[in-house]
XYZ file of C-alpha atoms in Angstrom:
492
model
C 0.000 0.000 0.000
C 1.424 3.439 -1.392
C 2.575 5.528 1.651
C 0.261 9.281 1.623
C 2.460 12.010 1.284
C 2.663 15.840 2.237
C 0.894 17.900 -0.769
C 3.818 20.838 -0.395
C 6.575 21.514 1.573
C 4.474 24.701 3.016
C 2.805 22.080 4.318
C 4.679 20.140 5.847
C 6.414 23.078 7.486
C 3.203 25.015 8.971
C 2.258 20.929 9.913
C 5.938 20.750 11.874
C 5.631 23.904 13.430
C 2.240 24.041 14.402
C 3.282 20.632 16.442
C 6.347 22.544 18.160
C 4.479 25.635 18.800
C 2.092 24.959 21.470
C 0.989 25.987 24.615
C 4.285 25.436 26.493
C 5.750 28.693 23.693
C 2.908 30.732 25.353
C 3.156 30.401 28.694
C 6.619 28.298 29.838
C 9.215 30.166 27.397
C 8.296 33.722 28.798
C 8.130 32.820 32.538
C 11.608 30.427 31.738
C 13.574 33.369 30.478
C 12.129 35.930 32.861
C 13.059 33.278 35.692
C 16.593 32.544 34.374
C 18.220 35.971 33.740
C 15.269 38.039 30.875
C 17.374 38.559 27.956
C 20.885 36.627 29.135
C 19.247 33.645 28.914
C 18.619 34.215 24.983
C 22.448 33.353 24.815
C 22.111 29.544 26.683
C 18.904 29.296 24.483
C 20.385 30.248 21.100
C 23.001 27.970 21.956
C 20.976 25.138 22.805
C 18.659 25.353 19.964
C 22.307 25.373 17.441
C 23.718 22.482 19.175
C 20.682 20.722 20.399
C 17.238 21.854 18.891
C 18.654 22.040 14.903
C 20.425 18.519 15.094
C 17.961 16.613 16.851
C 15.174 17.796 14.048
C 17.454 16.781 11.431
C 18.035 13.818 12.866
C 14.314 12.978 12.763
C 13.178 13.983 9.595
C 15.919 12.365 8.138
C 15.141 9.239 10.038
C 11.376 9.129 9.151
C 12.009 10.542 5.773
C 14.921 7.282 5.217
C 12.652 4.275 6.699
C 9.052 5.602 6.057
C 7.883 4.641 9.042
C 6.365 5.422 12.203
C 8.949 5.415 15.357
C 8.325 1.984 16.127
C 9.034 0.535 12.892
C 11.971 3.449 12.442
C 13.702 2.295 15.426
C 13.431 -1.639 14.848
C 14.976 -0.747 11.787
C 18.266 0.625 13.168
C 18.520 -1.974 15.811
C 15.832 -4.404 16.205
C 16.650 -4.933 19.938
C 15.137 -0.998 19.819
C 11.927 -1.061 19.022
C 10.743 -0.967 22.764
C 11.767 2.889 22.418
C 9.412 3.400 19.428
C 6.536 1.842 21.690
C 7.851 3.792 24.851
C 7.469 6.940 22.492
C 4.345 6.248 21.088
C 2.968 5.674 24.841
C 4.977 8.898 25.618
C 2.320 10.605 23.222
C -0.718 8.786 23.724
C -0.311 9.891 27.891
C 0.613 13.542 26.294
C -2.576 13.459 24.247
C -4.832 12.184 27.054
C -4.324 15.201 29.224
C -3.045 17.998 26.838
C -6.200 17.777 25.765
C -7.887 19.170 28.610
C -5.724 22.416 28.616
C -7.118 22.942 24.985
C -11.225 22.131 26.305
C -9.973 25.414 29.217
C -8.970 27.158 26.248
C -12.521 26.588 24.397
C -14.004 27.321 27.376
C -12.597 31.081 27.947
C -12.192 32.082 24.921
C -16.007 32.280 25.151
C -15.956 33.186 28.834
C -13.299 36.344 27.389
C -16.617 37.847 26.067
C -17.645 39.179 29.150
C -15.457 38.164 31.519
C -17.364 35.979 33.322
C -14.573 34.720 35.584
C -15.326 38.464 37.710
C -13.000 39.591 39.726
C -10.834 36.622 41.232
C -9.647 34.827 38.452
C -7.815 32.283 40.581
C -11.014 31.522 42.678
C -13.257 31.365 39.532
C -10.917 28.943 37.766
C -9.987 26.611 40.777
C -12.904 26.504 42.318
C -16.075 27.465 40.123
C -14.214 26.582 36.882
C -12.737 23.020 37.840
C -14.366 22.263 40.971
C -11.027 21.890 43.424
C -12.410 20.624 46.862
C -10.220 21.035 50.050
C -9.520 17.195 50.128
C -9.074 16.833 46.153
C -5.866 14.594 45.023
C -4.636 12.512 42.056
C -6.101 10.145 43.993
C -9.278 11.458 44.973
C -10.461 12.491 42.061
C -14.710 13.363 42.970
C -17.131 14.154 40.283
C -17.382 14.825 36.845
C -17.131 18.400 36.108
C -20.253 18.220 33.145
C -19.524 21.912 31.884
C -15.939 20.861 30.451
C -17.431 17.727 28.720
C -18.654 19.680 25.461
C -15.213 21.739 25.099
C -13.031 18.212 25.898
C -15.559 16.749 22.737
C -15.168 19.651 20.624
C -10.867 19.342 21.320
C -10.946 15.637 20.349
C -13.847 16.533 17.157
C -10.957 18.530 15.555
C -8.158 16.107 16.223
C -10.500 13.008 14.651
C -11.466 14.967 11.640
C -7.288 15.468 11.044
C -6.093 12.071 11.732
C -9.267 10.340 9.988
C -8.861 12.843 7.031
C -5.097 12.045 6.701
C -1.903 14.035 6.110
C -2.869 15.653 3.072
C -6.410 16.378 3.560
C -6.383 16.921 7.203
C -3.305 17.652 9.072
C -1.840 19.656 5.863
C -5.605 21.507 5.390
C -6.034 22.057 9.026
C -2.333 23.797 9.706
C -2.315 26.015 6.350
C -5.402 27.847 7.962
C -4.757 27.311 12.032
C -0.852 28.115 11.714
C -1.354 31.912 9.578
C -4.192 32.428 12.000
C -2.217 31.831 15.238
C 0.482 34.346 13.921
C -1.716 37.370 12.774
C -3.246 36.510 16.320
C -0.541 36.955 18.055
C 0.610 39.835 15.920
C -2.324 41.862 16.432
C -2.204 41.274 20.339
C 1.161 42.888 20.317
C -0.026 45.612 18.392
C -2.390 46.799 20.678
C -0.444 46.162 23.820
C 2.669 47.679 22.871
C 0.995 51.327 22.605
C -0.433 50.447 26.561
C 1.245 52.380 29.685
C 3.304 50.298 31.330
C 3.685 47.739 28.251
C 6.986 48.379 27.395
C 8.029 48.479 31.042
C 6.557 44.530 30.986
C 9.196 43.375 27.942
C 11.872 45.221 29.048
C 11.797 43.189 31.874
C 11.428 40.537 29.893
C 14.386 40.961 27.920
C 16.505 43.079 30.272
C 19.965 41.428 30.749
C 21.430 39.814 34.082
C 24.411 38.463 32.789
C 25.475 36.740 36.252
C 23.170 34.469 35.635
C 25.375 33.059 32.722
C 27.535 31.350 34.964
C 24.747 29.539 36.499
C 24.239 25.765 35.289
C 20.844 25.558 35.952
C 20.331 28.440 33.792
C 21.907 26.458 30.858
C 19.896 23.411 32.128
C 16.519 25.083 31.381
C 17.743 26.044 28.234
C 18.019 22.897 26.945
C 14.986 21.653 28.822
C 13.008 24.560 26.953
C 14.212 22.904 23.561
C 13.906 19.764 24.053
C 10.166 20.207 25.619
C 9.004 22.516 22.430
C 10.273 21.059 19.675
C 8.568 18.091 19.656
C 11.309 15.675 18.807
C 12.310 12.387 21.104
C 8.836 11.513 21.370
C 7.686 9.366 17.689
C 5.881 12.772 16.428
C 8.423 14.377 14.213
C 9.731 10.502 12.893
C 6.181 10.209 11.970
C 5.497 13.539 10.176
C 8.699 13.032 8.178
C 7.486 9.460 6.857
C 5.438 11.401 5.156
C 7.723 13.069 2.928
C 7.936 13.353 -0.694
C 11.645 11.404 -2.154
C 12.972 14.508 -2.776
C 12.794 16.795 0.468
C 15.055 19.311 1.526
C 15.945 17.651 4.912
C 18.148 20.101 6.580
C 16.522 23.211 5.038
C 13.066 22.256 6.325
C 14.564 21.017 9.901
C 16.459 25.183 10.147
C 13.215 26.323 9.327
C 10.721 24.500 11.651
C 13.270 25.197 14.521
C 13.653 28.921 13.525
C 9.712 29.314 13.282
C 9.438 27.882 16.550
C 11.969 29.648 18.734
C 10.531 32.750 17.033
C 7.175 32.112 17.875
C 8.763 31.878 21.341
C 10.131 35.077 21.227
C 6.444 36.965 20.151
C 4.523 35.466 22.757
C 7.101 36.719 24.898
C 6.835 39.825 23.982
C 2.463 39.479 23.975
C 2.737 38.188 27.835
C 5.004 40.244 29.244
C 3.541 43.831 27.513
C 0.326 42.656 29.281
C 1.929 42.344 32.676
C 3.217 45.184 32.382
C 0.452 47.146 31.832
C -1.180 45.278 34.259
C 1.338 45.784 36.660
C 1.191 49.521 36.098
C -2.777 49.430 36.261
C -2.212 48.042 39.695
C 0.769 50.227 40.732
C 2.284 46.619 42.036
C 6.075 45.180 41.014
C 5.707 42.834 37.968
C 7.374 40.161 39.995
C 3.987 40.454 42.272
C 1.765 39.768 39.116
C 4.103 37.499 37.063
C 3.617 33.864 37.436
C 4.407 30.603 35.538
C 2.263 27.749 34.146
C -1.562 27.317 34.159
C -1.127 30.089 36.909
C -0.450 32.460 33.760
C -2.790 31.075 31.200
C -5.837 30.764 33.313
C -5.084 33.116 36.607
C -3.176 36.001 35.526
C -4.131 36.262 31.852
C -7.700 37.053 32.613
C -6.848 39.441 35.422
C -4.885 41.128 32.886
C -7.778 40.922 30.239
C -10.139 43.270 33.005
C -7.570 45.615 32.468
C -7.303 45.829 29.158
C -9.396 48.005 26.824
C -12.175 46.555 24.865
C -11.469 43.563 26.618
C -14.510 41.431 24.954
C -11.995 41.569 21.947
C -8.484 41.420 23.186
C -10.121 38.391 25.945
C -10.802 36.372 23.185
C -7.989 36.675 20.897
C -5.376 35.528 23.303
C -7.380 32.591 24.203
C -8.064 31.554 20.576
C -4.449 31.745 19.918
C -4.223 29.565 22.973
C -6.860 27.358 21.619
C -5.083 27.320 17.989
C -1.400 26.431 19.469
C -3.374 23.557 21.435
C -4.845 22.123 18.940
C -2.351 22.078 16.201
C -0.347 20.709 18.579
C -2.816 17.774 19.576
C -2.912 16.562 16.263
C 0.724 16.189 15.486
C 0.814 14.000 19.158
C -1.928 11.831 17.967
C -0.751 11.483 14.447
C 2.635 10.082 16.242
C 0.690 6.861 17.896
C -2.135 6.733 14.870
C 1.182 6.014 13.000
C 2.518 3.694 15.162
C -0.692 1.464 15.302
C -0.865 1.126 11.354
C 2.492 0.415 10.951
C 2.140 -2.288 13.358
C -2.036 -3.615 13.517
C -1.853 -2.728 9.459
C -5.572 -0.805 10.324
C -6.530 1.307 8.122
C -6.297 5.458 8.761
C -10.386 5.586 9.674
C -10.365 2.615 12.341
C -7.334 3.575 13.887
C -7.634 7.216 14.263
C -11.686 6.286 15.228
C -10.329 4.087 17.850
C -7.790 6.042 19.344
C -9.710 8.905 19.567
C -12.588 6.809 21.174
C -10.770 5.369 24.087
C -8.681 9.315 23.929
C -11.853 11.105 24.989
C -12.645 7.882 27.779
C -9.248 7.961 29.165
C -9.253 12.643 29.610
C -12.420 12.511 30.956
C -10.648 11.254 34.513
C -8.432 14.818 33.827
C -12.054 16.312 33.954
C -12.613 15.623 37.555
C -12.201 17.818 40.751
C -9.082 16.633 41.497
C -8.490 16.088 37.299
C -5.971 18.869 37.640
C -3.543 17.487 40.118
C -3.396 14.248 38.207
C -2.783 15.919 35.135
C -0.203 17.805 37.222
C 1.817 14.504 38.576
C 1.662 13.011 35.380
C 2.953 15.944 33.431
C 5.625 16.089 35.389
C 7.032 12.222 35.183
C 6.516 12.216 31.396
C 7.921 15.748 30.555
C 10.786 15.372 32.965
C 11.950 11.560 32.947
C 9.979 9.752 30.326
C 10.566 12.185 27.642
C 13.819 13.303 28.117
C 15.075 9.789 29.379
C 13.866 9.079 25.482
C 15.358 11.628 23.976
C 19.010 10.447 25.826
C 18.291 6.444 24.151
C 17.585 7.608 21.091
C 20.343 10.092 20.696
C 22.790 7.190 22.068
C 21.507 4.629 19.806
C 22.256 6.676 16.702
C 25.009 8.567 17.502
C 27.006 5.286 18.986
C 25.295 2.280 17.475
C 24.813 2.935 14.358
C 26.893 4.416 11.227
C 26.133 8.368 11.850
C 28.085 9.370 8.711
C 24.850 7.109 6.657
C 21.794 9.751 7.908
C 24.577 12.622 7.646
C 24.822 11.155 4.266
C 20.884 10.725 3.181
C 20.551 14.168 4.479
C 22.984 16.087 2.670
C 22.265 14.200 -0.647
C 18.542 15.623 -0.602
C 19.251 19.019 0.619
C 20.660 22.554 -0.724
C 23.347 23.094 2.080
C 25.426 20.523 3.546
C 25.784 19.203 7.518
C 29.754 18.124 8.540
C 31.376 17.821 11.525
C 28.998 20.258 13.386
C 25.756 17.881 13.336
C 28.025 14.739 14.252
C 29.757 16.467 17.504
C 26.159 18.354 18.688
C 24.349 14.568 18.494
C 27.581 12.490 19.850
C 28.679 14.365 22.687
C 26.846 17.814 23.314
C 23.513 16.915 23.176
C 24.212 13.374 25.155
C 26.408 15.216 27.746
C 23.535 17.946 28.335
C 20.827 15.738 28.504
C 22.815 13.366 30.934
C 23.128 16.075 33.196
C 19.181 17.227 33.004
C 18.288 13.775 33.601
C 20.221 12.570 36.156
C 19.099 15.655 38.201
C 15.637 15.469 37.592
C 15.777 12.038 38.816
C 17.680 12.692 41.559
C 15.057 15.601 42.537
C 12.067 13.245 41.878
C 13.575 10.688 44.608
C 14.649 13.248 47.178
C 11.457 15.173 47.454
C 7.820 14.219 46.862
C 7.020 16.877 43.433
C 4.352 18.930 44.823
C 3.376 17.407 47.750
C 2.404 14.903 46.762
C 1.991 11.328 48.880
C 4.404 8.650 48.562
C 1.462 6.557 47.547
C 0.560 8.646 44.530
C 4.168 9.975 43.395
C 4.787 5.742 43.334
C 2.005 4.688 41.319
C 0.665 7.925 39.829
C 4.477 8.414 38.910
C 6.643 5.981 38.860
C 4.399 3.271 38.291
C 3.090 4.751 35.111
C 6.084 4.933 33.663
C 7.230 1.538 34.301
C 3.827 0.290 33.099
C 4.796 2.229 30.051
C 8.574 0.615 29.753
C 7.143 -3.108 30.603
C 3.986 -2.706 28.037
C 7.063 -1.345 25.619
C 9.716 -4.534 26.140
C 6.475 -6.700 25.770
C 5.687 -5.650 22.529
C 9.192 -6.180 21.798
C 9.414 -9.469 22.785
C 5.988 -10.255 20.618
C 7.634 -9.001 17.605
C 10.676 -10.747 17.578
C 8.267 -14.230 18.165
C 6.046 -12.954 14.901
C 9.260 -12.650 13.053
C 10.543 -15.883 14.133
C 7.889 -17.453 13.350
C-alpha cells in the first residue's frame, strides 16, 4: 500500500511547526527566560537550539524521511533490539494526548468566557474553584465528580483532532495547519499591536528581555535552556519521525529542519513579547512590582491572563484573541501528538487510517475525561511532570545514544545532505555524539535525583509511586512486551 504524502513543503512546514508551537511557547518560554536571567538567557537558548534543537530535528526527519515509518518501525529498523523505544514513544504521546487535551477544552471554554469576563474579579477563585471544581480534600487520587460543563469543550478538542487524523496528512493535518498556523500568527501579531501602545507595556518586555548576565555562569540556567528545547520542539517523542514518513523522495531535509526550529523559537520570542507587555500594563494598572503579578504555568494562562484581560481596553476583543491563539497552538499541537501513535498502530495492527484514528480517539476522549474531575488537575499535574521530565527526556538520551554510537552516523549525515541545498559536517556529528548526550545526561540525572529526594508537589508517597513511577514503568514493561511479541512474529 502506497505511503500518503505531504501535498507541499508549506505544508509540511506550517504541519511541523504548528506541532512545536504549542501551549508550552505561550506560557513556559516567557516565565523560563524571565526566571533565568530576561534577555541573558537568549544566549544559553540560542546555543541550545544550534547544538541541540537544529540537530535533533534533522536527525528525525531524516530518520522518518529514510525508513518511512512510524517510530516503532523506524527504530526496529536501526537496531531491532530498539523497538521498545518506538513503543515507549508512542505511549509517551498517547499519555501527552490524554491530558493535553484538557488544557485545549480550558482554552474553548474562555475564549467564550473572554466575552464578558465571566470569571469576575478573582480569576484564581473562579478557575480553581467554580471553573474546575477543586475541593479542600481533592488529590490525584481522589479524584470526585465529573465536572459536566468541560465535557462539550473536551468533545469539541478531540472533534478537531478526529477529523485530522481520519482525514489524513494531506487532507487533514496539511488543510487544518495552512489555515490554524497563519491564524495563530496574525493573532498573536495583532495582540502585540495593541499592547505595545499600553502604559506600562513596554516596562513589561523590558523586563522581559533586560539582561542579568550573572546568571550566565549559572548551570541551571543552561539546564533550562536545553529543557526549553527539548520540551518545544517536539522531537524524542515518535511525532516528528512520523510527520517526516510522510515526505515526498525529494525533500530538503536540513533546510526544512532550520526552518521549523527557527519558526518555533521565534514564535517563542512573540509570545514573549504578547505576555510580558500585558503584565506590564497590568502591573502599572495596579501600581504593584511585575514580579507580584508574574507567574508561571496554568497560573499564567488561566489566573493572571484574565486578570490582565479586566484591564485591558475593549477587553470582549483582546479576551478572546489571546485565548483563541491559545486554543489554535493547542490544537495544532494535539494533532501532530496523535498522528505520532495513529502512525505507530498502522504500521504495526496494518488498520486502516479511519479505524485507527476512530479508535484512538474513542478510548482518547474515555481515558481525559478522569483529567475532567475535581481533582483532574492534580493528576494531570503529577503526570505531566514524570513524562515531561523523565519519560521524555530519558527518550530523547536512548535515542540520541543509539544513533550517535550504534549505528553508522556518517549514513543519515549522508541521506541528508544528498537531498538538501546546504550541507551538515562535523557540526551535526559532535552536537548529536557528545553535546547533546552530555547535556541531557546532566538534566536527567538531576531530575531524577530531585524526583527521589522530594515528593514533586506534595504529593503522597502513595501517589508519586504509582501515579508516577508506576506509570512509567507500566509504560517501559507494556514497551519490552511488545518487543518481545515481535521478535516471536518474526521468528515465526
Amino acid at each position: 500500500m502506497k505511503r500518503e504524502q505531504w501535498g507541499s513543503r508549506t505544508g509540511f512546514i506550517l504541519a511541523a511547526v504548528g506541532s512545536a508551537v504549542g501551549l508550552g511557547n505561550i506560557w513556559r518560554f516567557p516565565y523560563m527566560a524571565y526566571e533565568n536571567g530576561g534577555g541573558a538567557f537568549f544566549i544559553p537558548y540560542l546555543f541550545a537550539m544550534l547544538t541541540a534543537g537544529i540537530p535533533f530535528m534533522i536527525l528525525e526527519f531524516t530518520l522518518g524521511h529514510k525508513y518511512r515509518s512510524g517510530a516503532p518501525k523506524t527504530l526496529r529498523a536501526l537496531n531491532n533490539k530498539f523497538e521498545w523505544l518506538g513503543w515507549f514513544q508512542v505511549m509517551i504521546s498517547a499519555m501527552i494526548a490524554f491530558y493535553y487535551v484538557v488544557v485545549i477544552a480550558w482554552a474553548i471554554s474562555y475564549a467564550y468566557f473572554a466575552f464578558t469576563q465571566a470569571w469576575g474579579e478573582d480569576s484564581n477563585a473562579f478557575f480553581f474553584g467554580e471553573f474546575l471544581g477543586v475541593a479542600d480534600d481533592s488529590a490525584p487520587s481522589k479524584l470526585g465528580s465529573l465536572q459536566w460543563h468541560l465535557l462539550l469543550p473536551l468533545c469539541l478538542a478531540w472533534a478537531a483532532t478526529y477529523f485530522a487524523t481520519y482525514r489524513g496528512v494531506k487532507g487533514g493535518i496539511e488543510r487544518i495547519n495552512k489555515i490554524l498556523m497563519p491564524l495563530l500568527f496574525v493573532m498573536v501579531l495583532l495582540l502585540i499591536g495593541r499592547i505595545i501602545f499600553l502604559p506600562g507595556a513596554l516596562n513589561g518586555i523590558n523586563w522581559l528581555l533586560e539582561p542579568d548576565f550573572s546568571k550566565i555562569w549559572d548551570l541551571k540556567v543552561w539546564s533550562a535552556a536545553y529543557g526549553q528545547i527539548f520540551f518545544t520542539l517536539s522531537v524524542g517523542f515518535a511525532i516528528m519521525l512520523s510527520y517526516a514518513s510522510y515526505l515526498p523522495e525529494k525533500s530538503d531535509i536540513n533546510n526544512n529542519a532550520f526552518m521549523t526550529v527557527l519558526m518555533n523559537c521565534g514564535f517563542s520570542m512573540l509570545a514573549g513579547i504578547m505576555i510580558f507587555g500585558a503584565l506590564g500594563y497590568m502591573a502599572q494598572a495596579q501600581g504593584k512590582d511585575l514580579t507580584d503579578v508574574v507567574s508561571s504555568g496554568v497560573g499564567l494562562a488561566f489566573v493572571t491572563l484574565p486578570t490582565a484581560i479586566n484591564l485591558l481596553p475593549a477587553p470582549g476583543i483582546m479576551g478572546p484573541l489571546f485565548f483563541c491563539a491559545l486554543m489554535f497552538a493547542g490544537i495544532s499541537s494535539h494533532i501532530s501528538i496523535a498522528e505520532a501513535v495513529t502512525t505507530g498502530l498502522m504500521d504495526k495492527l496494518g488498520w486502516s487510517r479511519p479505524k485507527t484514528a476512530t479508535v484512538f480517539c474513542s478510548v482518547g476522549l474515555v481515558v481525559s475525561s478522569l483529567y475532567i474531575t475535581q481533582g483532574g488537575i492534580l493528576l494531570l499535574d503529577l503526570v505531566d511532570y514524570f513524562i515531561n521530565n523523565i519519560a521524555l527526556l530519558g527518550s530523547c538520551l536512548v535515542e540520541l545514544l543509539l544513533v550517535g554510537w550504534l549505528c553508522r552516523l556518517s549514513d543519515f549525515k549522508a541521506h541528508a545532505n544528498r537531498l538538501s541545498e546546504f550541507s551538515i559536517g562535523l557540526w551535526w556529528t559532535v552536537c548529536i555524539k557528545f553535546v547533546s548526550v552530555g547535556i541531557l545526561l546532566i538534566i536527567l540525572s538531576n531530575n531524577i535525583k530531585t524526583a527521589f529526594s522530594e515528593n514533586y508537589g506534595g504529593y503522597s508517597n502513595f501517589e508519586v509511586n504509582t501515579l508516577g513511577w508506576g506509570v512509567l514503568a507500566l509504560m517501559l514493561v507494556l514497551a519490552v512486551v511488545i518487543n518481545l511479541n515481535s521478535k516471536q512474529e518474526v521468528r515465526s
